[in-house]
Each structure stands twice: as structure tokens, then as C-alpha cells.
Coordinates of C-alpha atoms in Angstrom, one line a residue:
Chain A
X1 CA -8.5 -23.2 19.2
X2 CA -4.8 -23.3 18.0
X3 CA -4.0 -22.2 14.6
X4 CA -1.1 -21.0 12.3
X5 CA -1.3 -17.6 11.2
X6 CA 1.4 -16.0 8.3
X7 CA 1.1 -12.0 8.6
X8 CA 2.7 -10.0 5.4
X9 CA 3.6 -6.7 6.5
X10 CA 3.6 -7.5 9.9
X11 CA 5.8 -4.5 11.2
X12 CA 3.5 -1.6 11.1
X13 CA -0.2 -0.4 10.4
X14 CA -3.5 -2.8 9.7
X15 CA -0.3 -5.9 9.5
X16 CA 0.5 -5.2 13.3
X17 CA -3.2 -4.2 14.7
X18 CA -3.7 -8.0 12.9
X19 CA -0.6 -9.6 14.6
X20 CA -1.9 -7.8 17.9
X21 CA -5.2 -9.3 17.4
X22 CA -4.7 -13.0 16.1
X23 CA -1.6 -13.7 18.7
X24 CA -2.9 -15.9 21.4
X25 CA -1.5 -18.5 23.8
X26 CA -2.3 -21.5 21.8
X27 CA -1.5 -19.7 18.3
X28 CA 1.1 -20.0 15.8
X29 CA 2.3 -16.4 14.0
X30 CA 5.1 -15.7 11.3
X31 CA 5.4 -12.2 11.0
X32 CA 7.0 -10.7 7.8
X33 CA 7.8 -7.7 7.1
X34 CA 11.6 -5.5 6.2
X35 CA 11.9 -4.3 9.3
X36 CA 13.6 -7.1 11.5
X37 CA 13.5 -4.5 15.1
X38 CA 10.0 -4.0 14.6
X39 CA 9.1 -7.3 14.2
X40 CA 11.0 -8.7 17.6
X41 CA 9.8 -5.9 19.7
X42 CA 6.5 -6.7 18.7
X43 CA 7.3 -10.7 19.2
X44 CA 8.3 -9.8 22.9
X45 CA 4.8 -8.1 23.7
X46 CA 2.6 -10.9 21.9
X47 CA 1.4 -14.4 23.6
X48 CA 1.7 -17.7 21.7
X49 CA 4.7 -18.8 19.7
X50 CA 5.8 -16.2 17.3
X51 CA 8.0 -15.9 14.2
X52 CA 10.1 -13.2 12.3
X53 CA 11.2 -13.2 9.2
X54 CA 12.6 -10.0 7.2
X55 CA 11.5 -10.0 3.8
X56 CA 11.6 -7.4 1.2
X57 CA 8.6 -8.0 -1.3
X58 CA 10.4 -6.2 -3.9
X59 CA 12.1 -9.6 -4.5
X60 CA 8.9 -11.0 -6.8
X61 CA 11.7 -14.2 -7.1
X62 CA 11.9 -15.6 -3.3
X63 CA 9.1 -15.5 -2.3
X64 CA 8.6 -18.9 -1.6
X65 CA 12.1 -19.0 0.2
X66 CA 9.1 -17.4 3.5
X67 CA 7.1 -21.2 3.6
X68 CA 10.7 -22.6 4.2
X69 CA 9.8 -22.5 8.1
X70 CA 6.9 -24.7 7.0
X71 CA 9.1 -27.3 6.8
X72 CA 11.8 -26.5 9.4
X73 CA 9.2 -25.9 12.3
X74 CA 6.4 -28.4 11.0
X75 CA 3.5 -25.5 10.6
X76 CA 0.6 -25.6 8.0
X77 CA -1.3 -22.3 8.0
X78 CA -4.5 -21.9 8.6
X79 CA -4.5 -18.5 7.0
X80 CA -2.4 -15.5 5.8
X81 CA -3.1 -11.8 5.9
X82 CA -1.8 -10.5 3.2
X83 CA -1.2 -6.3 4.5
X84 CA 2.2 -5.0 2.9
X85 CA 1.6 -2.2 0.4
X86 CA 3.6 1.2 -0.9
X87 CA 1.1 4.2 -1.7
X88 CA 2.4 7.2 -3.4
X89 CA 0.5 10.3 -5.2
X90 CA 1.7 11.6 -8.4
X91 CA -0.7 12.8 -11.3
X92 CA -0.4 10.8 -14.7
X93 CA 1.1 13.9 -16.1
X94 CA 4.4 12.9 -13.8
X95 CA 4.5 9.2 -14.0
X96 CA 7.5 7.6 -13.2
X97 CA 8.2 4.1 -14.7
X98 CA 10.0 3.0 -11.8
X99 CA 7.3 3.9 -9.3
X100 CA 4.5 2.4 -10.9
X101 CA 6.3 -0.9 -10.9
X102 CA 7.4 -1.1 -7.7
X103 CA 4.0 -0.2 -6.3
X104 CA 2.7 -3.4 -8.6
X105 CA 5.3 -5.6 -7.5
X106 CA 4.8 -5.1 -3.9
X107 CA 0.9 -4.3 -3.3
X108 CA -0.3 -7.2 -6.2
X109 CA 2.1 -9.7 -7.8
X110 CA 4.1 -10.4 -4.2
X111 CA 0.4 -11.6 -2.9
X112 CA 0.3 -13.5 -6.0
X113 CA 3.5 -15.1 -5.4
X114 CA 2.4 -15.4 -1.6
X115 CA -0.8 -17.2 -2.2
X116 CA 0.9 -19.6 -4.9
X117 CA 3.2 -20.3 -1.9
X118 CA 0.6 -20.8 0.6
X119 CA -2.0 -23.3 -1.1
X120 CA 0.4 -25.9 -1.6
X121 CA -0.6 -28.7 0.4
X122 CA 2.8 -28.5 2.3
X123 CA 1.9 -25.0 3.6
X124 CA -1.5 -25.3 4.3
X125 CA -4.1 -27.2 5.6
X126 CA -7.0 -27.2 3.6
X127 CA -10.5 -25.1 4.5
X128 CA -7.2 -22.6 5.5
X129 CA -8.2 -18.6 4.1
X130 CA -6.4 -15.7 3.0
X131 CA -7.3 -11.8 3.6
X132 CA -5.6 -9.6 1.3
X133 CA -5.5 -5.9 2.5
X134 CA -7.0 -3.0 -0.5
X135 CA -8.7 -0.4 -0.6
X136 CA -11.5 1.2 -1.3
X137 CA -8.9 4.0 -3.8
X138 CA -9.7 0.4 -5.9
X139 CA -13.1 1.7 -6.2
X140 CA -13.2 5.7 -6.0
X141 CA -10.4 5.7 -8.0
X142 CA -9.2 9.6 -7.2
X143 CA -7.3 11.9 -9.1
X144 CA -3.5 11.6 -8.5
X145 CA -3.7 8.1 -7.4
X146 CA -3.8 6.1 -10.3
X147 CA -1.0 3.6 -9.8
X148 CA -2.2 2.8 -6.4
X149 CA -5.6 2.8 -6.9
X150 CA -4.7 0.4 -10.5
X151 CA -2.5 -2.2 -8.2
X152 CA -5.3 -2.4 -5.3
X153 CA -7.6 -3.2 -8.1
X154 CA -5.6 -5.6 -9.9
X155 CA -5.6 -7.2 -6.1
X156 CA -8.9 -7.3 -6.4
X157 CA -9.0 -9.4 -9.5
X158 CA -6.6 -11.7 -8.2
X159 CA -8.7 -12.2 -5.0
X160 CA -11.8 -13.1 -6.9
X161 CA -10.2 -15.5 -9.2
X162 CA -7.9 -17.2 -6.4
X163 CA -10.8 -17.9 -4.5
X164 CA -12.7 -19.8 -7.6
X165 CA -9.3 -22.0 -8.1
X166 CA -8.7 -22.2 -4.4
X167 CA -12.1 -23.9 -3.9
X168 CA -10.8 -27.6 -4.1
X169 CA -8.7 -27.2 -1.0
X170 CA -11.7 -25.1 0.5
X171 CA -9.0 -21.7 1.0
X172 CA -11.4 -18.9 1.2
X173 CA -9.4 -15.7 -0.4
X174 CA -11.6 -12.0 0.5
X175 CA -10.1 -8.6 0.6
X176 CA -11.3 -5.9 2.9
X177 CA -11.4 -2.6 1.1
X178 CA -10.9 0.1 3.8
X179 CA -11.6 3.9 3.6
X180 CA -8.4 5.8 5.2
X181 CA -7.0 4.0 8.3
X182 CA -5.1 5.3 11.2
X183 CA -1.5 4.1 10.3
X184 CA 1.7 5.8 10.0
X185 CA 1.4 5.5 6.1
X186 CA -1.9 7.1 6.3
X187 CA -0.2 10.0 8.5
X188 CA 2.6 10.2 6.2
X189 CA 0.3 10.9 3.3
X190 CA -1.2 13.6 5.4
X191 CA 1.8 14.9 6.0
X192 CA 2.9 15.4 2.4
X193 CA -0.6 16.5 1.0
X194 CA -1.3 18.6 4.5
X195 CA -4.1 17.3 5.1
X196 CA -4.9 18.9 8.7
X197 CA -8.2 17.0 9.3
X198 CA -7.3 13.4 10.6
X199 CA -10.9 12.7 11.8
X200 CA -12.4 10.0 10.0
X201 CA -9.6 7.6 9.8
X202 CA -10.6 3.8 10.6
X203 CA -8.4 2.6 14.2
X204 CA -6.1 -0.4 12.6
X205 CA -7.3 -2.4 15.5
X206 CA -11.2 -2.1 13.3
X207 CA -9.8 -3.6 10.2
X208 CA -7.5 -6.2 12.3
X209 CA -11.2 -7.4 13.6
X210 CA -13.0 -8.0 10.2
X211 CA -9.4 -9.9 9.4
X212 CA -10.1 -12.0 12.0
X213 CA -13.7 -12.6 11.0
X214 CA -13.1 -13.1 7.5
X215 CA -10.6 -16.0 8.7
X216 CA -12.3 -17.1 11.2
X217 CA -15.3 -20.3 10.8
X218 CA -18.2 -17.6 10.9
X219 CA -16.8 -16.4 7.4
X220 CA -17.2 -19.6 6.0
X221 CA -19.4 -19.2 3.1
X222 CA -17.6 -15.9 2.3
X223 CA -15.6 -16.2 -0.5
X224 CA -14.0 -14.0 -3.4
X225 CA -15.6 -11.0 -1.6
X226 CA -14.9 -7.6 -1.4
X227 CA -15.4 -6.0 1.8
X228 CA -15.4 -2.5 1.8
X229 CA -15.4 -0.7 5.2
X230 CA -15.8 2.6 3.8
X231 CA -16.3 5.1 6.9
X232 CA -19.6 7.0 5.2
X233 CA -17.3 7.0 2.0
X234 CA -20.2 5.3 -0.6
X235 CA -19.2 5.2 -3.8
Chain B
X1 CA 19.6 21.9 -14.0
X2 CA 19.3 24.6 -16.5
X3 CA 16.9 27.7 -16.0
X4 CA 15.0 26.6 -19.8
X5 CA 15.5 23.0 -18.1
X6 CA 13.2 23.9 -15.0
X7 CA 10.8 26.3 -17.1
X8 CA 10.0 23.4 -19.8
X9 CA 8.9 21.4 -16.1
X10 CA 6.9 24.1 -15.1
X11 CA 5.5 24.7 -18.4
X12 CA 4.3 21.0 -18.9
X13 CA 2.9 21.4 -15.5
X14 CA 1.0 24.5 -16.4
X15 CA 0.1 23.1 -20.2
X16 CA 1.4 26.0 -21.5
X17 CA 4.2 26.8 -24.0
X18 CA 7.8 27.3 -22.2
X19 CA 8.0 30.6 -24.1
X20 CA 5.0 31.3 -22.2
X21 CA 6.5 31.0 -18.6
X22 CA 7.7 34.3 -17.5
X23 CA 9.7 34.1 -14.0
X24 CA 7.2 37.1 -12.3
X25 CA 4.0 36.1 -14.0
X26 CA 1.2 35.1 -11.0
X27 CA 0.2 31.3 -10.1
X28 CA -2.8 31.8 -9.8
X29 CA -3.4 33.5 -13.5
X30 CA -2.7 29.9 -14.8
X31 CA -6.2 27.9 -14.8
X32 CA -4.2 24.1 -14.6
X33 CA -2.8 25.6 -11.4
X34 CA -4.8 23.2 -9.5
X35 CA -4.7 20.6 -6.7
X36 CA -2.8 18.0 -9.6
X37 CA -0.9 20.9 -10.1
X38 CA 0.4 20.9 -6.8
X39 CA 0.7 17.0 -6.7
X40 CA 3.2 17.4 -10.0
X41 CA 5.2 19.8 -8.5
X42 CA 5.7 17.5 -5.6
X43 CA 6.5 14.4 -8.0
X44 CA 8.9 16.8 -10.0
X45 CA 11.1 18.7 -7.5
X46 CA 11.4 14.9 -5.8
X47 CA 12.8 13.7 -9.1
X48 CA 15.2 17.0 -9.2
X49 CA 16.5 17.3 -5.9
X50 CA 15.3 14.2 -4.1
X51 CA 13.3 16.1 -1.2
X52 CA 9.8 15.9 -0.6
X53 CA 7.8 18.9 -0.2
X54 CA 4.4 19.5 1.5
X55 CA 1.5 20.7 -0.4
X56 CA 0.9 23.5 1.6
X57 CA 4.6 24.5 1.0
X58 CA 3.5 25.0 -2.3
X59 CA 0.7 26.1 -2.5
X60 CA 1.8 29.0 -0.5
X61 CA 3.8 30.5 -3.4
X62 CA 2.8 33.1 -5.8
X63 CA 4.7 33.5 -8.8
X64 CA 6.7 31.2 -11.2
X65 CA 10.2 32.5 -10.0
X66 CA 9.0 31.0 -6.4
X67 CA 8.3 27.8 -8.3
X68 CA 11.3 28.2 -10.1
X69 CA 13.3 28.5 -6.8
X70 CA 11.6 24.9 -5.6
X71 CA 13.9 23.1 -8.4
X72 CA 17.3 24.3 -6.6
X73 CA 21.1 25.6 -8.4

């Protein structure tokens, strides 16, 4: 069945197992992400028609300059992954101002922006739905993490209450909240806190799955949920 | 960077007193040297001199002068 798909953070990780997953013949993606290269080589491997747009979600004030194609190429979306995020791991005791607001700006006000964006009627068609990407840090809440853990639960938040102000245009808004996933940020992260053991991470493709579900019409009486896909991890 | 500079970082990290910080005294004599200890020590030398260590670079060391080292000229 054709249908429109917007993908935030589209270049690398859960945003391009997703991409990889909803891409089809008779499907519609914009892909967004910084990294323009990324995003075509990816374009030239995926059926369907297909979209890039480099955007840097540090810019809370454009945001709405991305639905411009709405217009330009006649699409309505039928739903948006939301999967762009910055993680970093710094004790309270070395906060940095700076850090802490870019990691709010990008992983929860730029899906704010986004979803303003995307339930205009313009953008969307309605019963369209919206996955935002957390975590379940939002929920364990470790040591060392707090401004990442405090952004993916302020996503939270602003998933629940989207979806009760979303309900007149029927957009469903859930969030899947994943234990580690295989991904180069997850690597990275390794890297730095030398973490040998990469066994239990989550394969992208996994997560890119219950994406699909939660936008898809068996998902339909889901709504302001938090799906955690935790790995053993029960908190 | 000054050398009381760099022991007033290392002293926060350590919750100690910087008169307290003594360049051959032993890491692992300190009880905050811990795994947020490490995770400071990563934040701070990145604010200093822009590289990102690995935690197991650090935690390799011994005394304070090899901490003090971390922070650079």
C-alpha cells in the first residue's frame, strides 16, 4: 500500500535500519539527517521514491523549513520516525551547560518542533502516526547519564501528551524505549567507556521492525505508549 | 593551565581539599576514586585539552602525578 514516510536521523543507526525497512516500490521516503553523503548512498540502494534533505536539528528555528517538500512535491505523510539523538556521559559533578542544552535541543524540543510541523493538515493526512526513538536510560536512569537520560524522558512526556492533542486528526504518537542497540553511537560509547562485552546489543534492523509496527494499521489502538524493548534489562 | 589549576580539578574530583592532593599519593587510597570518577576525568581533560580519553586509559593509572600528566603543559 503506498504511503509517505519522513525519517529524522536518517543517516545512520535505528534512523537507517528504519529507512532500510519502510523503503518499498510504491513508498514515499524523506530522509533527514546532517550528513548529505550518507543519505544519497543510502537513496541509491533503497526502492521507491526517495528524498534527502540535510538538516542540522541544532537549528530549534527551521524546522519547519523540512515540510517545505510537502508542498513542492505534493506529499502528506503518513508517519514520521522521529530517530536523531546526541548521547554523552559526564557525572553531574562535571556538567557542562553547553552540553546539556544541546543534547535537549536535539533529542526533545527538535521532535517537538518536528511534530508541530507534521500534524498540520498540509503535512499530513490524518489517522497518519509518529514514532519517536528513546530509551529505556529514560527509565533506569544510570549514574553518569543524567542529561541524556533527562531529555529521553522529557521525550517521553511529549509523546504522551502529543498523542492526547493529536487524537482529532487520529495521529497516533508512541515511543519505543530500547535497551543498547547495535549502532555506531552505541559502539562509540563502548569505545570511550571500554566496554569490551558488545553481546547484548539489540540489531537496528529489531527496532526498525517495531517502527514499522507501531505505524503500521495493526498499531492502531496504540497510542501515547511507551514501548520498551529492554533485552532482559527490567527495571 | 597552571599546576594548582589542574590539582583544584583533581581535587573536586576526589572531594578532597587541593591542599590535600599530593602529586605521588596512590589512586586507589582515595574512596571517590570510582567509576564517576573515571567518567569526570574523561569530561575534564576533554574540556582542557579537547581529546577524549578511554576509560580504561585511565583507569590504568596509579598515582595523582599520572592524573596530573592527563591535563597536558
Amino acid at each position: 500500500m503506498s504511503a509517505n514516510y519522513l525519517i529524522i536521523g536518517a543517516s545512520s543507526g535505528i534512523g537507517e535500519a528504519c529507512a532500510r525497512e519502510l523503503a518499498a516500490d510504491d513508498t514515499t521516503l524523506v530522509l533527514v539527517a546532517r550528513n548529505r553523503e550518507k543519505m544519497l548512498k543510502l537513496k541509491d540502494e533503497l526502492p521507491g521514491r526517495i528524498y534527502v534533505a540535510e538538516y542540522d536539528l541544532n537549528d530549534l528555528n527551521h524546522i519547519s523549513s523540512i515540510f517545505d517538500i510537502c508542498a513542492t512535491e505534493g506529499i502528506r505523510f503518513d508517519g514520521m520516525v522521529f530517530s536523531a539523538g546526541v548521547d554523552g556521559t559526564w557525572p553531574i559533578k562535571t556538567n557542562n551547560v553547553q552540553k546539556m542544552q544541546e543534547m535537549m535541543n536535539v533529542n526533545c524540543f527538535s521532535f517537538v518542533e518536528l511534530s508541530k510541523s507534521f500534524y498540520l493538515r498540509r503535512n499530513s493526512n490524518d489517522g497518519a502516526a509518529i514514532v519517536a526513538i528513546s530509551s529505556i536510560a529514560s527509565k533506569s536512569l544510570d549514574k553518569g547519564m543524567s542529561a541524556y537520560c533527562a531529555s529521553k524522558a522529557a521525550l517521553n512526556s511529549y509523546v504522551k501528551i502529543m498523542a492526547k492533542e493529536f487524537i482529532s486528526r487520529k495521529v497516533r504518537v508512541n515511543a519505543i524505549l530500547p535497551a543498547g542497540v547495535d549502532t555506531p553511537m552505541s559502539r562509540k560509547k563502548m569505545e570511550l567507556l571500554s566496554v569490551e562485552d558488545a553481546g547484548n546489543l539489540i540489531p537496528a534492523e529489531n527496532i526498525a521492525k517495531q517502527a514499522a509496527y507501531l505505524l503500521s494499521e495493526e498499531a492502531l489502538y496504540i497510542n501515547g505508549e511507551l514501548l520498551s524493548v529492554g533485552a532482559g534489562l527490567i527495571y | 593551565m597552571t599546576l594548582e589549576e589542574k590539582k583544584s580539578i583533581i581535587a573536586d574530583i576526589l572531594e578532597k581539599d587541593v591542599e590535600d592532593i599530593h602529586e605521588d599519593s596512590l589512586l586507589a587510597d582515595f574512596e571517590a576514586w570510582d567509576s564517576i570518577a573515571v567518567l569526570s576525568v574523561i569530561s575534564e581533560v576533554e574540556r582542557a585539552t579537547g581529546k577524549y580519553l578511554h576509560a580504561s586509559e585511565i583507569k590504568k593509572l596509579k598515582t595523582i602525578d599520572d592524573l596530573l600528566e592527563l591535563f597536558g603543559a
